[in-house]
Short mmCIF file of C-alpha atoms and ligand atoms in Angstrom, two decimals:
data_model
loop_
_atom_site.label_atom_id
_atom_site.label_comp_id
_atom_site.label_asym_id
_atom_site.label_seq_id
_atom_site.Cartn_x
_atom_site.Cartn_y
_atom_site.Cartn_z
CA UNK V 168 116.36 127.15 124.17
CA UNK V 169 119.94 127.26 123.84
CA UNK V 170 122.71 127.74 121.05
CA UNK V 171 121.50 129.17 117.46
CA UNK V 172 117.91 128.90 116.73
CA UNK V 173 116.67 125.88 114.16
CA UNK V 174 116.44 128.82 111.09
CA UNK V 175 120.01 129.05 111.53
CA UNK V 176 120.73 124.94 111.47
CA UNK V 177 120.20 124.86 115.27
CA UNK V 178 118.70 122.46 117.33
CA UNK V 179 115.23 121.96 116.00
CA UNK V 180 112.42 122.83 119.48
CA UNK V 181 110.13 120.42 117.62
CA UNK V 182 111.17 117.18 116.12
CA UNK V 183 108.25 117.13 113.79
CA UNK V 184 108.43 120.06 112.57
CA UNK V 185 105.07 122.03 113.00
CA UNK V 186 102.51 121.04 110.89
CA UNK V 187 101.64 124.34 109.20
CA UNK V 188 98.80 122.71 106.92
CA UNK V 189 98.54 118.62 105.79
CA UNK V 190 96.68 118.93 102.14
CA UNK V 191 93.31 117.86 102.09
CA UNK V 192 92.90 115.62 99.75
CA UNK V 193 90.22 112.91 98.85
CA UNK V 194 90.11 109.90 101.32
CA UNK V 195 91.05 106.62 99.81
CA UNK V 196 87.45 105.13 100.50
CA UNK V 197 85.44 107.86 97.79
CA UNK V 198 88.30 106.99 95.27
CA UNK V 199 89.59 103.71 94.80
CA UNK V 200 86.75 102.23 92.78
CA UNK V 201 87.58 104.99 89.79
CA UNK V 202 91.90 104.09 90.57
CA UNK V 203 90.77 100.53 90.46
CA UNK V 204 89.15 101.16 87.29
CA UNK V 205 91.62 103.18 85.49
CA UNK V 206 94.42 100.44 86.64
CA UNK V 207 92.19 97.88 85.18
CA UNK V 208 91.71 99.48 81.80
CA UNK V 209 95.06 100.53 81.07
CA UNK V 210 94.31 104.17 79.94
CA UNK V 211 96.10 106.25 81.96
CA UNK V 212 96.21 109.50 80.05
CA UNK V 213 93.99 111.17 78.16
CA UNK V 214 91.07 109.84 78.75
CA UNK V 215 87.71 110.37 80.60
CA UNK V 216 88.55 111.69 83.96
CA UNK V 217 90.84 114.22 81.87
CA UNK V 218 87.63 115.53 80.49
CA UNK V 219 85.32 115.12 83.62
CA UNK V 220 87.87 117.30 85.23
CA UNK V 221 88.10 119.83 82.46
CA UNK V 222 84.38 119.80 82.75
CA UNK V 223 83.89 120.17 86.68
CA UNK V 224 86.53 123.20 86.41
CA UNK V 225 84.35 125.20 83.24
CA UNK V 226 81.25 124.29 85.55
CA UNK V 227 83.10 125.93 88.89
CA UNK V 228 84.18 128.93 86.87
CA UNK V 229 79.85 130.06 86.14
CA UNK V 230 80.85 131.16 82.70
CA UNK V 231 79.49 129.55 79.89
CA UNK V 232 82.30 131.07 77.36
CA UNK V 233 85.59 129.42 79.55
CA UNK V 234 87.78 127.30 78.49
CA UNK V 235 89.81 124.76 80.59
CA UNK V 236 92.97 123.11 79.82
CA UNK V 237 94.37 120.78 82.51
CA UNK V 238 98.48 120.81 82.40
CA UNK V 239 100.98 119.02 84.39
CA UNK V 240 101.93 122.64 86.39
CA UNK V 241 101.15 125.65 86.79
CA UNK V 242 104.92 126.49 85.52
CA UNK V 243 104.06 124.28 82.28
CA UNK V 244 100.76 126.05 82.06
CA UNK V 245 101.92 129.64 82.03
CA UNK V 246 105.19 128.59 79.96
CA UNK V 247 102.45 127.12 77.56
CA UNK V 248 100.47 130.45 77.88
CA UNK V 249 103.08 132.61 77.05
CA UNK V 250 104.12 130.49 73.98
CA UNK V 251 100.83 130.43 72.31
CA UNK V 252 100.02 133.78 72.52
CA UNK V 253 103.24 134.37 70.76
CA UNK V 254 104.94 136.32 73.66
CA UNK V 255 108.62 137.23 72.73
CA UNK V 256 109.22 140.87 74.12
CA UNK V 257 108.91 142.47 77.34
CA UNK V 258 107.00 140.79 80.14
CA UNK V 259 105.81 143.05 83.19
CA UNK V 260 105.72 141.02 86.33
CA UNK V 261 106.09 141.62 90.05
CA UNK V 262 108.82 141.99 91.96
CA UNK V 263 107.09 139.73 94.31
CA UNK V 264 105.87 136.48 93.48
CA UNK V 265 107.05 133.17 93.62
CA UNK V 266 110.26 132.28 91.23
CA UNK V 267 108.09 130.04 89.09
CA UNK V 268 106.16 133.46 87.29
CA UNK V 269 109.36 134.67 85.82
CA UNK V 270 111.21 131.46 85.08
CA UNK V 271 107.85 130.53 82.93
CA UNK V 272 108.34 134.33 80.95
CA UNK V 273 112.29 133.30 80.27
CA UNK V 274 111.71 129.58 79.18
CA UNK V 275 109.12 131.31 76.98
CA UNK V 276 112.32 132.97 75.32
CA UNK V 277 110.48 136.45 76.63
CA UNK V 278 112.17 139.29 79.19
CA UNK V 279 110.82 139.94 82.44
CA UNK V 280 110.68 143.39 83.66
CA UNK V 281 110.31 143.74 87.46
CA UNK V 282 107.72 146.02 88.92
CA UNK V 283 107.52 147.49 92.13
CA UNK V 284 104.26 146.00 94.58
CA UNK V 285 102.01 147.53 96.97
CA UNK V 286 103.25 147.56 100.49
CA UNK V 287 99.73 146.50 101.92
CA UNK V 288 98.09 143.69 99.63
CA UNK V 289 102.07 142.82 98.34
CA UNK V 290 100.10 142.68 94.78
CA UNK V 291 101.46 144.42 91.99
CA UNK V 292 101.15 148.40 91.54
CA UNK V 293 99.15 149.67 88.96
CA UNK V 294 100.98 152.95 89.36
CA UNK V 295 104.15 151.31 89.19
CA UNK V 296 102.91 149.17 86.25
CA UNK V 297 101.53 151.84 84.44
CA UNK V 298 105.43 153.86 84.26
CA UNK V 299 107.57 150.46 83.40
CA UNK V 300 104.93 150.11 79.90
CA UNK V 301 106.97 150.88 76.74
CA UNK V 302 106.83 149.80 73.22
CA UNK V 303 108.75 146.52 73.56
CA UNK V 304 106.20 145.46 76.06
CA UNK V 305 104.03 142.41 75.09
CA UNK V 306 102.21 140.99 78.42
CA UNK V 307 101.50 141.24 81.88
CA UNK V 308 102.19 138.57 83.82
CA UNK V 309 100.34 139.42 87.40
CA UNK V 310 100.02 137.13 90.38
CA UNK V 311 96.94 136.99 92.94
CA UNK V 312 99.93 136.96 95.95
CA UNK V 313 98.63 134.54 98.39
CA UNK V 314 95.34 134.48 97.11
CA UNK V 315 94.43 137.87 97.48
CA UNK V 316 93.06 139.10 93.65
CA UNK V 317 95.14 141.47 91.94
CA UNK V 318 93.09 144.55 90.60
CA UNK V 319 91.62 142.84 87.82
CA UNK V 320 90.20 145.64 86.21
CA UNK V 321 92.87 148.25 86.67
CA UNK V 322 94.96 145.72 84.67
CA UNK V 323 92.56 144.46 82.02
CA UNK V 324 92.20 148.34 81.56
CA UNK V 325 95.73 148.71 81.04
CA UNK V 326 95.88 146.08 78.78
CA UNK V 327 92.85 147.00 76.86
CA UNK V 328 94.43 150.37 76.54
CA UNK V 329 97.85 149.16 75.49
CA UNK V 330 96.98 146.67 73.41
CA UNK V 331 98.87 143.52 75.49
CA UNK V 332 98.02 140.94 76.75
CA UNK V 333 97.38 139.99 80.44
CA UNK V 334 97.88 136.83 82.31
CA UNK V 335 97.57 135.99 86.03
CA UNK V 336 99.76 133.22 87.72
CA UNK V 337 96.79 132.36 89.61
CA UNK V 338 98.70 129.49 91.20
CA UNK V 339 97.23 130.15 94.54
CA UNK V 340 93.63 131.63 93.78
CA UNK V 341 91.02 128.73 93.62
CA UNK V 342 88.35 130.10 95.49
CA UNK V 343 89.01 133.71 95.69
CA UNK V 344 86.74 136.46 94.23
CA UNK V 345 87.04 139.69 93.28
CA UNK V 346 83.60 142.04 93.60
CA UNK V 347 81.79 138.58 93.82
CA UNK V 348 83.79 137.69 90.12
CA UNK V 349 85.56 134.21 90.78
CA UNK V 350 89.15 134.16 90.29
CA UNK V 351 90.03 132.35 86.87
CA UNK V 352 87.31 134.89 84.82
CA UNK V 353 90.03 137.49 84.61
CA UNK V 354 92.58 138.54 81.67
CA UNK V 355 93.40 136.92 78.45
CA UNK V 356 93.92 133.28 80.75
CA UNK V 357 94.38 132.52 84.20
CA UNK V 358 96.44 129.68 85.44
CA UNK V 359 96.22 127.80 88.43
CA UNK V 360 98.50 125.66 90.29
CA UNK V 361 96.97 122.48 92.15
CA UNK V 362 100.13 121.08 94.34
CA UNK V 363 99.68 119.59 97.61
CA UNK V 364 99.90 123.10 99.35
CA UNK V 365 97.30 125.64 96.96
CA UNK V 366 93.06 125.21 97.47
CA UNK V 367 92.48 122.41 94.64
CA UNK V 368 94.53 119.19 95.27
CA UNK V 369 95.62 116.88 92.19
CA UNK V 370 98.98 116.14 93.56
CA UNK V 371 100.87 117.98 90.80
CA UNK V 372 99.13 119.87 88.09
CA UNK V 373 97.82 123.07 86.83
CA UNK V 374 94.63 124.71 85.43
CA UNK V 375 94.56 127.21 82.39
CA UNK V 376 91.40 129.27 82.34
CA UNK V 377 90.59 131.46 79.09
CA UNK V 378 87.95 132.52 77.34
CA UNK V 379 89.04 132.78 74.38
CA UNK V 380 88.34 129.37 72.36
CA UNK V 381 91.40 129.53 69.57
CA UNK V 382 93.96 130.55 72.67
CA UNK V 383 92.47 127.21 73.99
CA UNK V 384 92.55 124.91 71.30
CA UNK V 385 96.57 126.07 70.66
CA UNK V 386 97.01 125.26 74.49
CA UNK V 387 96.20 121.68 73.65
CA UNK V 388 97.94 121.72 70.45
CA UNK V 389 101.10 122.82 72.85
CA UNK V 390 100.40 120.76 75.96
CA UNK V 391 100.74 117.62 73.26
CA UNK V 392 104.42 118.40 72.02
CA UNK V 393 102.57 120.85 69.51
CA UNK V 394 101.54 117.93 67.89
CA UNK V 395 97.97 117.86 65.89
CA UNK V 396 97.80 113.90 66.36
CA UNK V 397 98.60 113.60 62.68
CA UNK V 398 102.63 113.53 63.70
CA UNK V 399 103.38 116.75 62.06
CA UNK V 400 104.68 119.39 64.36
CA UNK V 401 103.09 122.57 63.77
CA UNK V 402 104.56 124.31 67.16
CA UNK V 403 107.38 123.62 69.35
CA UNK V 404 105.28 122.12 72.05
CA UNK V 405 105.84 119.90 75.09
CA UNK V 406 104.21 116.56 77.21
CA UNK V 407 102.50 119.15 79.63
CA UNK V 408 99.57 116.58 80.35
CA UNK V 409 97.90 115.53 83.37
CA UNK V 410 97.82 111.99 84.09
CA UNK V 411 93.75 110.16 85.01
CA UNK V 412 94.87 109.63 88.28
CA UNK V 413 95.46 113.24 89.18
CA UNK V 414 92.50 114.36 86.68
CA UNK V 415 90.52 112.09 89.39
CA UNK V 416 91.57 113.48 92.26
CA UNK V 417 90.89 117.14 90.94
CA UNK V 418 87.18 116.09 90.14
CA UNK V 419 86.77 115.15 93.56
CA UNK V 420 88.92 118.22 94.84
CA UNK V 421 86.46 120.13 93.22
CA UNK V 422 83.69 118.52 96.16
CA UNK V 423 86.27 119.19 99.03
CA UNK V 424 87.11 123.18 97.69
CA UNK V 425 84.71 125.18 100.58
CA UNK V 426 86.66 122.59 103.11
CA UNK V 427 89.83 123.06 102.37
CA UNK V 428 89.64 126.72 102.07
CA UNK V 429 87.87 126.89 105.42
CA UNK V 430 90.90 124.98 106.98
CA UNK V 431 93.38 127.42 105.03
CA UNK V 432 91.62 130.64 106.24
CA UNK V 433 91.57 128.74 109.99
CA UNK V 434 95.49 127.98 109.93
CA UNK V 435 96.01 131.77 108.42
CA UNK V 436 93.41 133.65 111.31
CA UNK V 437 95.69 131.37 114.16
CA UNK V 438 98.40 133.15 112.38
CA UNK V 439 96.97 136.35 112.25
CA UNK V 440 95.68 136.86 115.81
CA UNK V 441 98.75 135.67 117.46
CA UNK V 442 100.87 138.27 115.30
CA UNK V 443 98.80 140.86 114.49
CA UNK V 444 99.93 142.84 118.04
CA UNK V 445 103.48 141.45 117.79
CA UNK V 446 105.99 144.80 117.05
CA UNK V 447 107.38 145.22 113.72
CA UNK V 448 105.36 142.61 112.22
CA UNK V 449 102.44 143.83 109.68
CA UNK V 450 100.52 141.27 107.98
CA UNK V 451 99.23 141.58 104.20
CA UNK V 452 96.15 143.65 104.26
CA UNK V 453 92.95 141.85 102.58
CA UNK V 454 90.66 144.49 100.70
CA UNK V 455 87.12 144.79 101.24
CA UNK V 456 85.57 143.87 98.12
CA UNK V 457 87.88 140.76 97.94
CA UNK V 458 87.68 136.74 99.43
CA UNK V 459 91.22 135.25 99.35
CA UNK V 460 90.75 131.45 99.24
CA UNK V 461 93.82 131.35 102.24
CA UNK V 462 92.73 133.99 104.59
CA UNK V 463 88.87 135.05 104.77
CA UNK V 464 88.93 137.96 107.59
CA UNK V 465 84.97 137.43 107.23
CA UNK V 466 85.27 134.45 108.69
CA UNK V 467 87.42 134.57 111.76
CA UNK V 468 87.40 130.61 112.69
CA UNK V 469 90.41 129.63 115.48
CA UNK V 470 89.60 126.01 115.11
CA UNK V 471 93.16 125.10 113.68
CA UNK V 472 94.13 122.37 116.66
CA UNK V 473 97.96 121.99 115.68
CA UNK V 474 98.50 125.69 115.38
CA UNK V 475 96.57 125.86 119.42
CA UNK V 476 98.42 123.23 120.45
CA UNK V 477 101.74 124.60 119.95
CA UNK V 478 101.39 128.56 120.14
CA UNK V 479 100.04 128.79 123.60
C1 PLP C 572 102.92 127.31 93.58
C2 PLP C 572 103.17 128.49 92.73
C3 PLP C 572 103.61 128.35 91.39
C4 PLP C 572 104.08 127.04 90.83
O1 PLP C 572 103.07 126.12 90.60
P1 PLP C 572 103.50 124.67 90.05
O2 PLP C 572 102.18 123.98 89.84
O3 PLP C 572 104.32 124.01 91.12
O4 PLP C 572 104.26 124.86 88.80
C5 PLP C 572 103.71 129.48 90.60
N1 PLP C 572 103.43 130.70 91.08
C6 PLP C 572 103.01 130.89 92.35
C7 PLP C 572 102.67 132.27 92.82
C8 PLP C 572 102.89 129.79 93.22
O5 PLP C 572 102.51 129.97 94.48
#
């Protein structure tokens, strides 16, 4: 190849591009009787596949105590998060993480205070965490980096013992566990993301998990421009809902989870085996007592056919 390479606006080697992973997403055929039907009734919002969906996430999460609140993004959903827990102070976050986790903490009118991240998993450090906690601080906002779980309990014993709240931008952790404890079980809420790239497909959208049933019924209070339904504003809310059609795609995301993860941790092990030896390159280290819903070392599957058919 001659002249600058395509990162630096050369000539691109592949006119495609290379298809690092197509979302898998439900096939026309198991879902255009329910579009059909939600065309032909004229309720587009708010209405029954909303709630199905709410209901298929509780059911994935095993926990009869969650709560689910479907939002429009995972950026709405920790915004939201942050709001109605009354956040206003100091937010701990990583140095590391996609933009999205801090621009929710200063939307929220909060601060974010960086913190340093573990070289191996690139997930915050508790360490690091534990020295950057002062008075003025008011949450933890940690991420599950690529889908590999924070230490859950580290934090929540952090928290606990300083009397703040925690909240994971969980944007990319459908599917993972932690000690066999499912990803969205963690904190005072968990929020996922579901855009064409993450585990669970809606199209655009996010998940708020909680447990705790009055954080949950403000999140819908907020999610609906803080509204009650009586027209009197009783928070400074926003339109953060999810439409039906991308409530029905998530129900039947739900069905296609183990196959879409399988395909993730497939296109990440191509990744991994043809790096792993390359000099200078390390790749994020995946502990033991963890599944990350985008690369499962248990499962060492080289099945991903554009990845093959391109790195030779
Ligand atoms: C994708 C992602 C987000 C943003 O999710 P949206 O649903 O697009 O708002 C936030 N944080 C992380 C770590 C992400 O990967």
């Amino acid at each position: 190849m001659k002249g600058k390479p395509a990162i630096l606006y050369g000539v691109k080697a592949y006119s495609q591009g290379i298809p690092f992973l197509k979302p898998y997403i439900p096939s026309i055929a198991t879902i255009k009787e329910s579009i059909a039907e939600i065309l032909a009734s004229g309720m587009l919002t708010k209405e029954k596949y909303l709630q199905a969906y709410e209901d298929k996430a509780k059911a994935y999460s095993e926990d009869a105590q969650m709560n689910v609140v479907a939002v429009s993004s995972a950026t709405i959903g920790l915004t939201l998060t942050l709001q109605a827990l009354g956040i206003t102070g100091d937010v701990l976050v990583p140095s590391f993480t996609f933009c999205a986790s801090a621009n929710a903490i200063v939307q929220t009118g909060a601060k974010p205070v960086f913190v340093d991240c573990c070289p191996d998993t690139y997930n915050i450090s508790i360490s690091a965490l534990a020295q950057k906690i002062t008075n003025q601080t008011e949450a933890i906002l940690a991420v599950h980096v690529f889908g590999v779980p924070a230490d859950c309990l580290a934090l929540e014993k952090l928290a606990k013992a300083h009397n703040i709240k925690l909240i994971f931008d969980a944007a990319h952790g459908m599917g993972s566990t932690l000690d066999n404890i499912k990803i969205g079980r963690f904190g005072d809420a968990e929020v996922f993301s579901t855009t064409p790239m993450k585990t669970l497909v809606t199209g655009e959208g996010g998940l708020i998990f909680t447990r705790d049933a009055v954080l949950a019924q403000r999140l819908r209070t907020y999610r609906e421009y803080g509204n009650l339904g009586d027209y009197d504003c009783t928070y400074v809310g926003t339109n953060g809902r999810l439409n039906e059609i991308s409530c029905l795609m998530g129900v039947t995301s739900f069905d296609l989870l183990p196959e879409n993860i399988r395909l993730h941790n497939a296109a990440a092990n191509a990744y991994t085996q043809r790096l792993k030896s390359v000099p200078g390159i390390s790749l994020q280290h995946i502990p033991n007592n963890v599944v990350s819903a985008l690369l499962n070392k248990s499962e060492i599957c080289d099945d991903f056919l554009p990845i093959r058919a391109i790195v030779t």
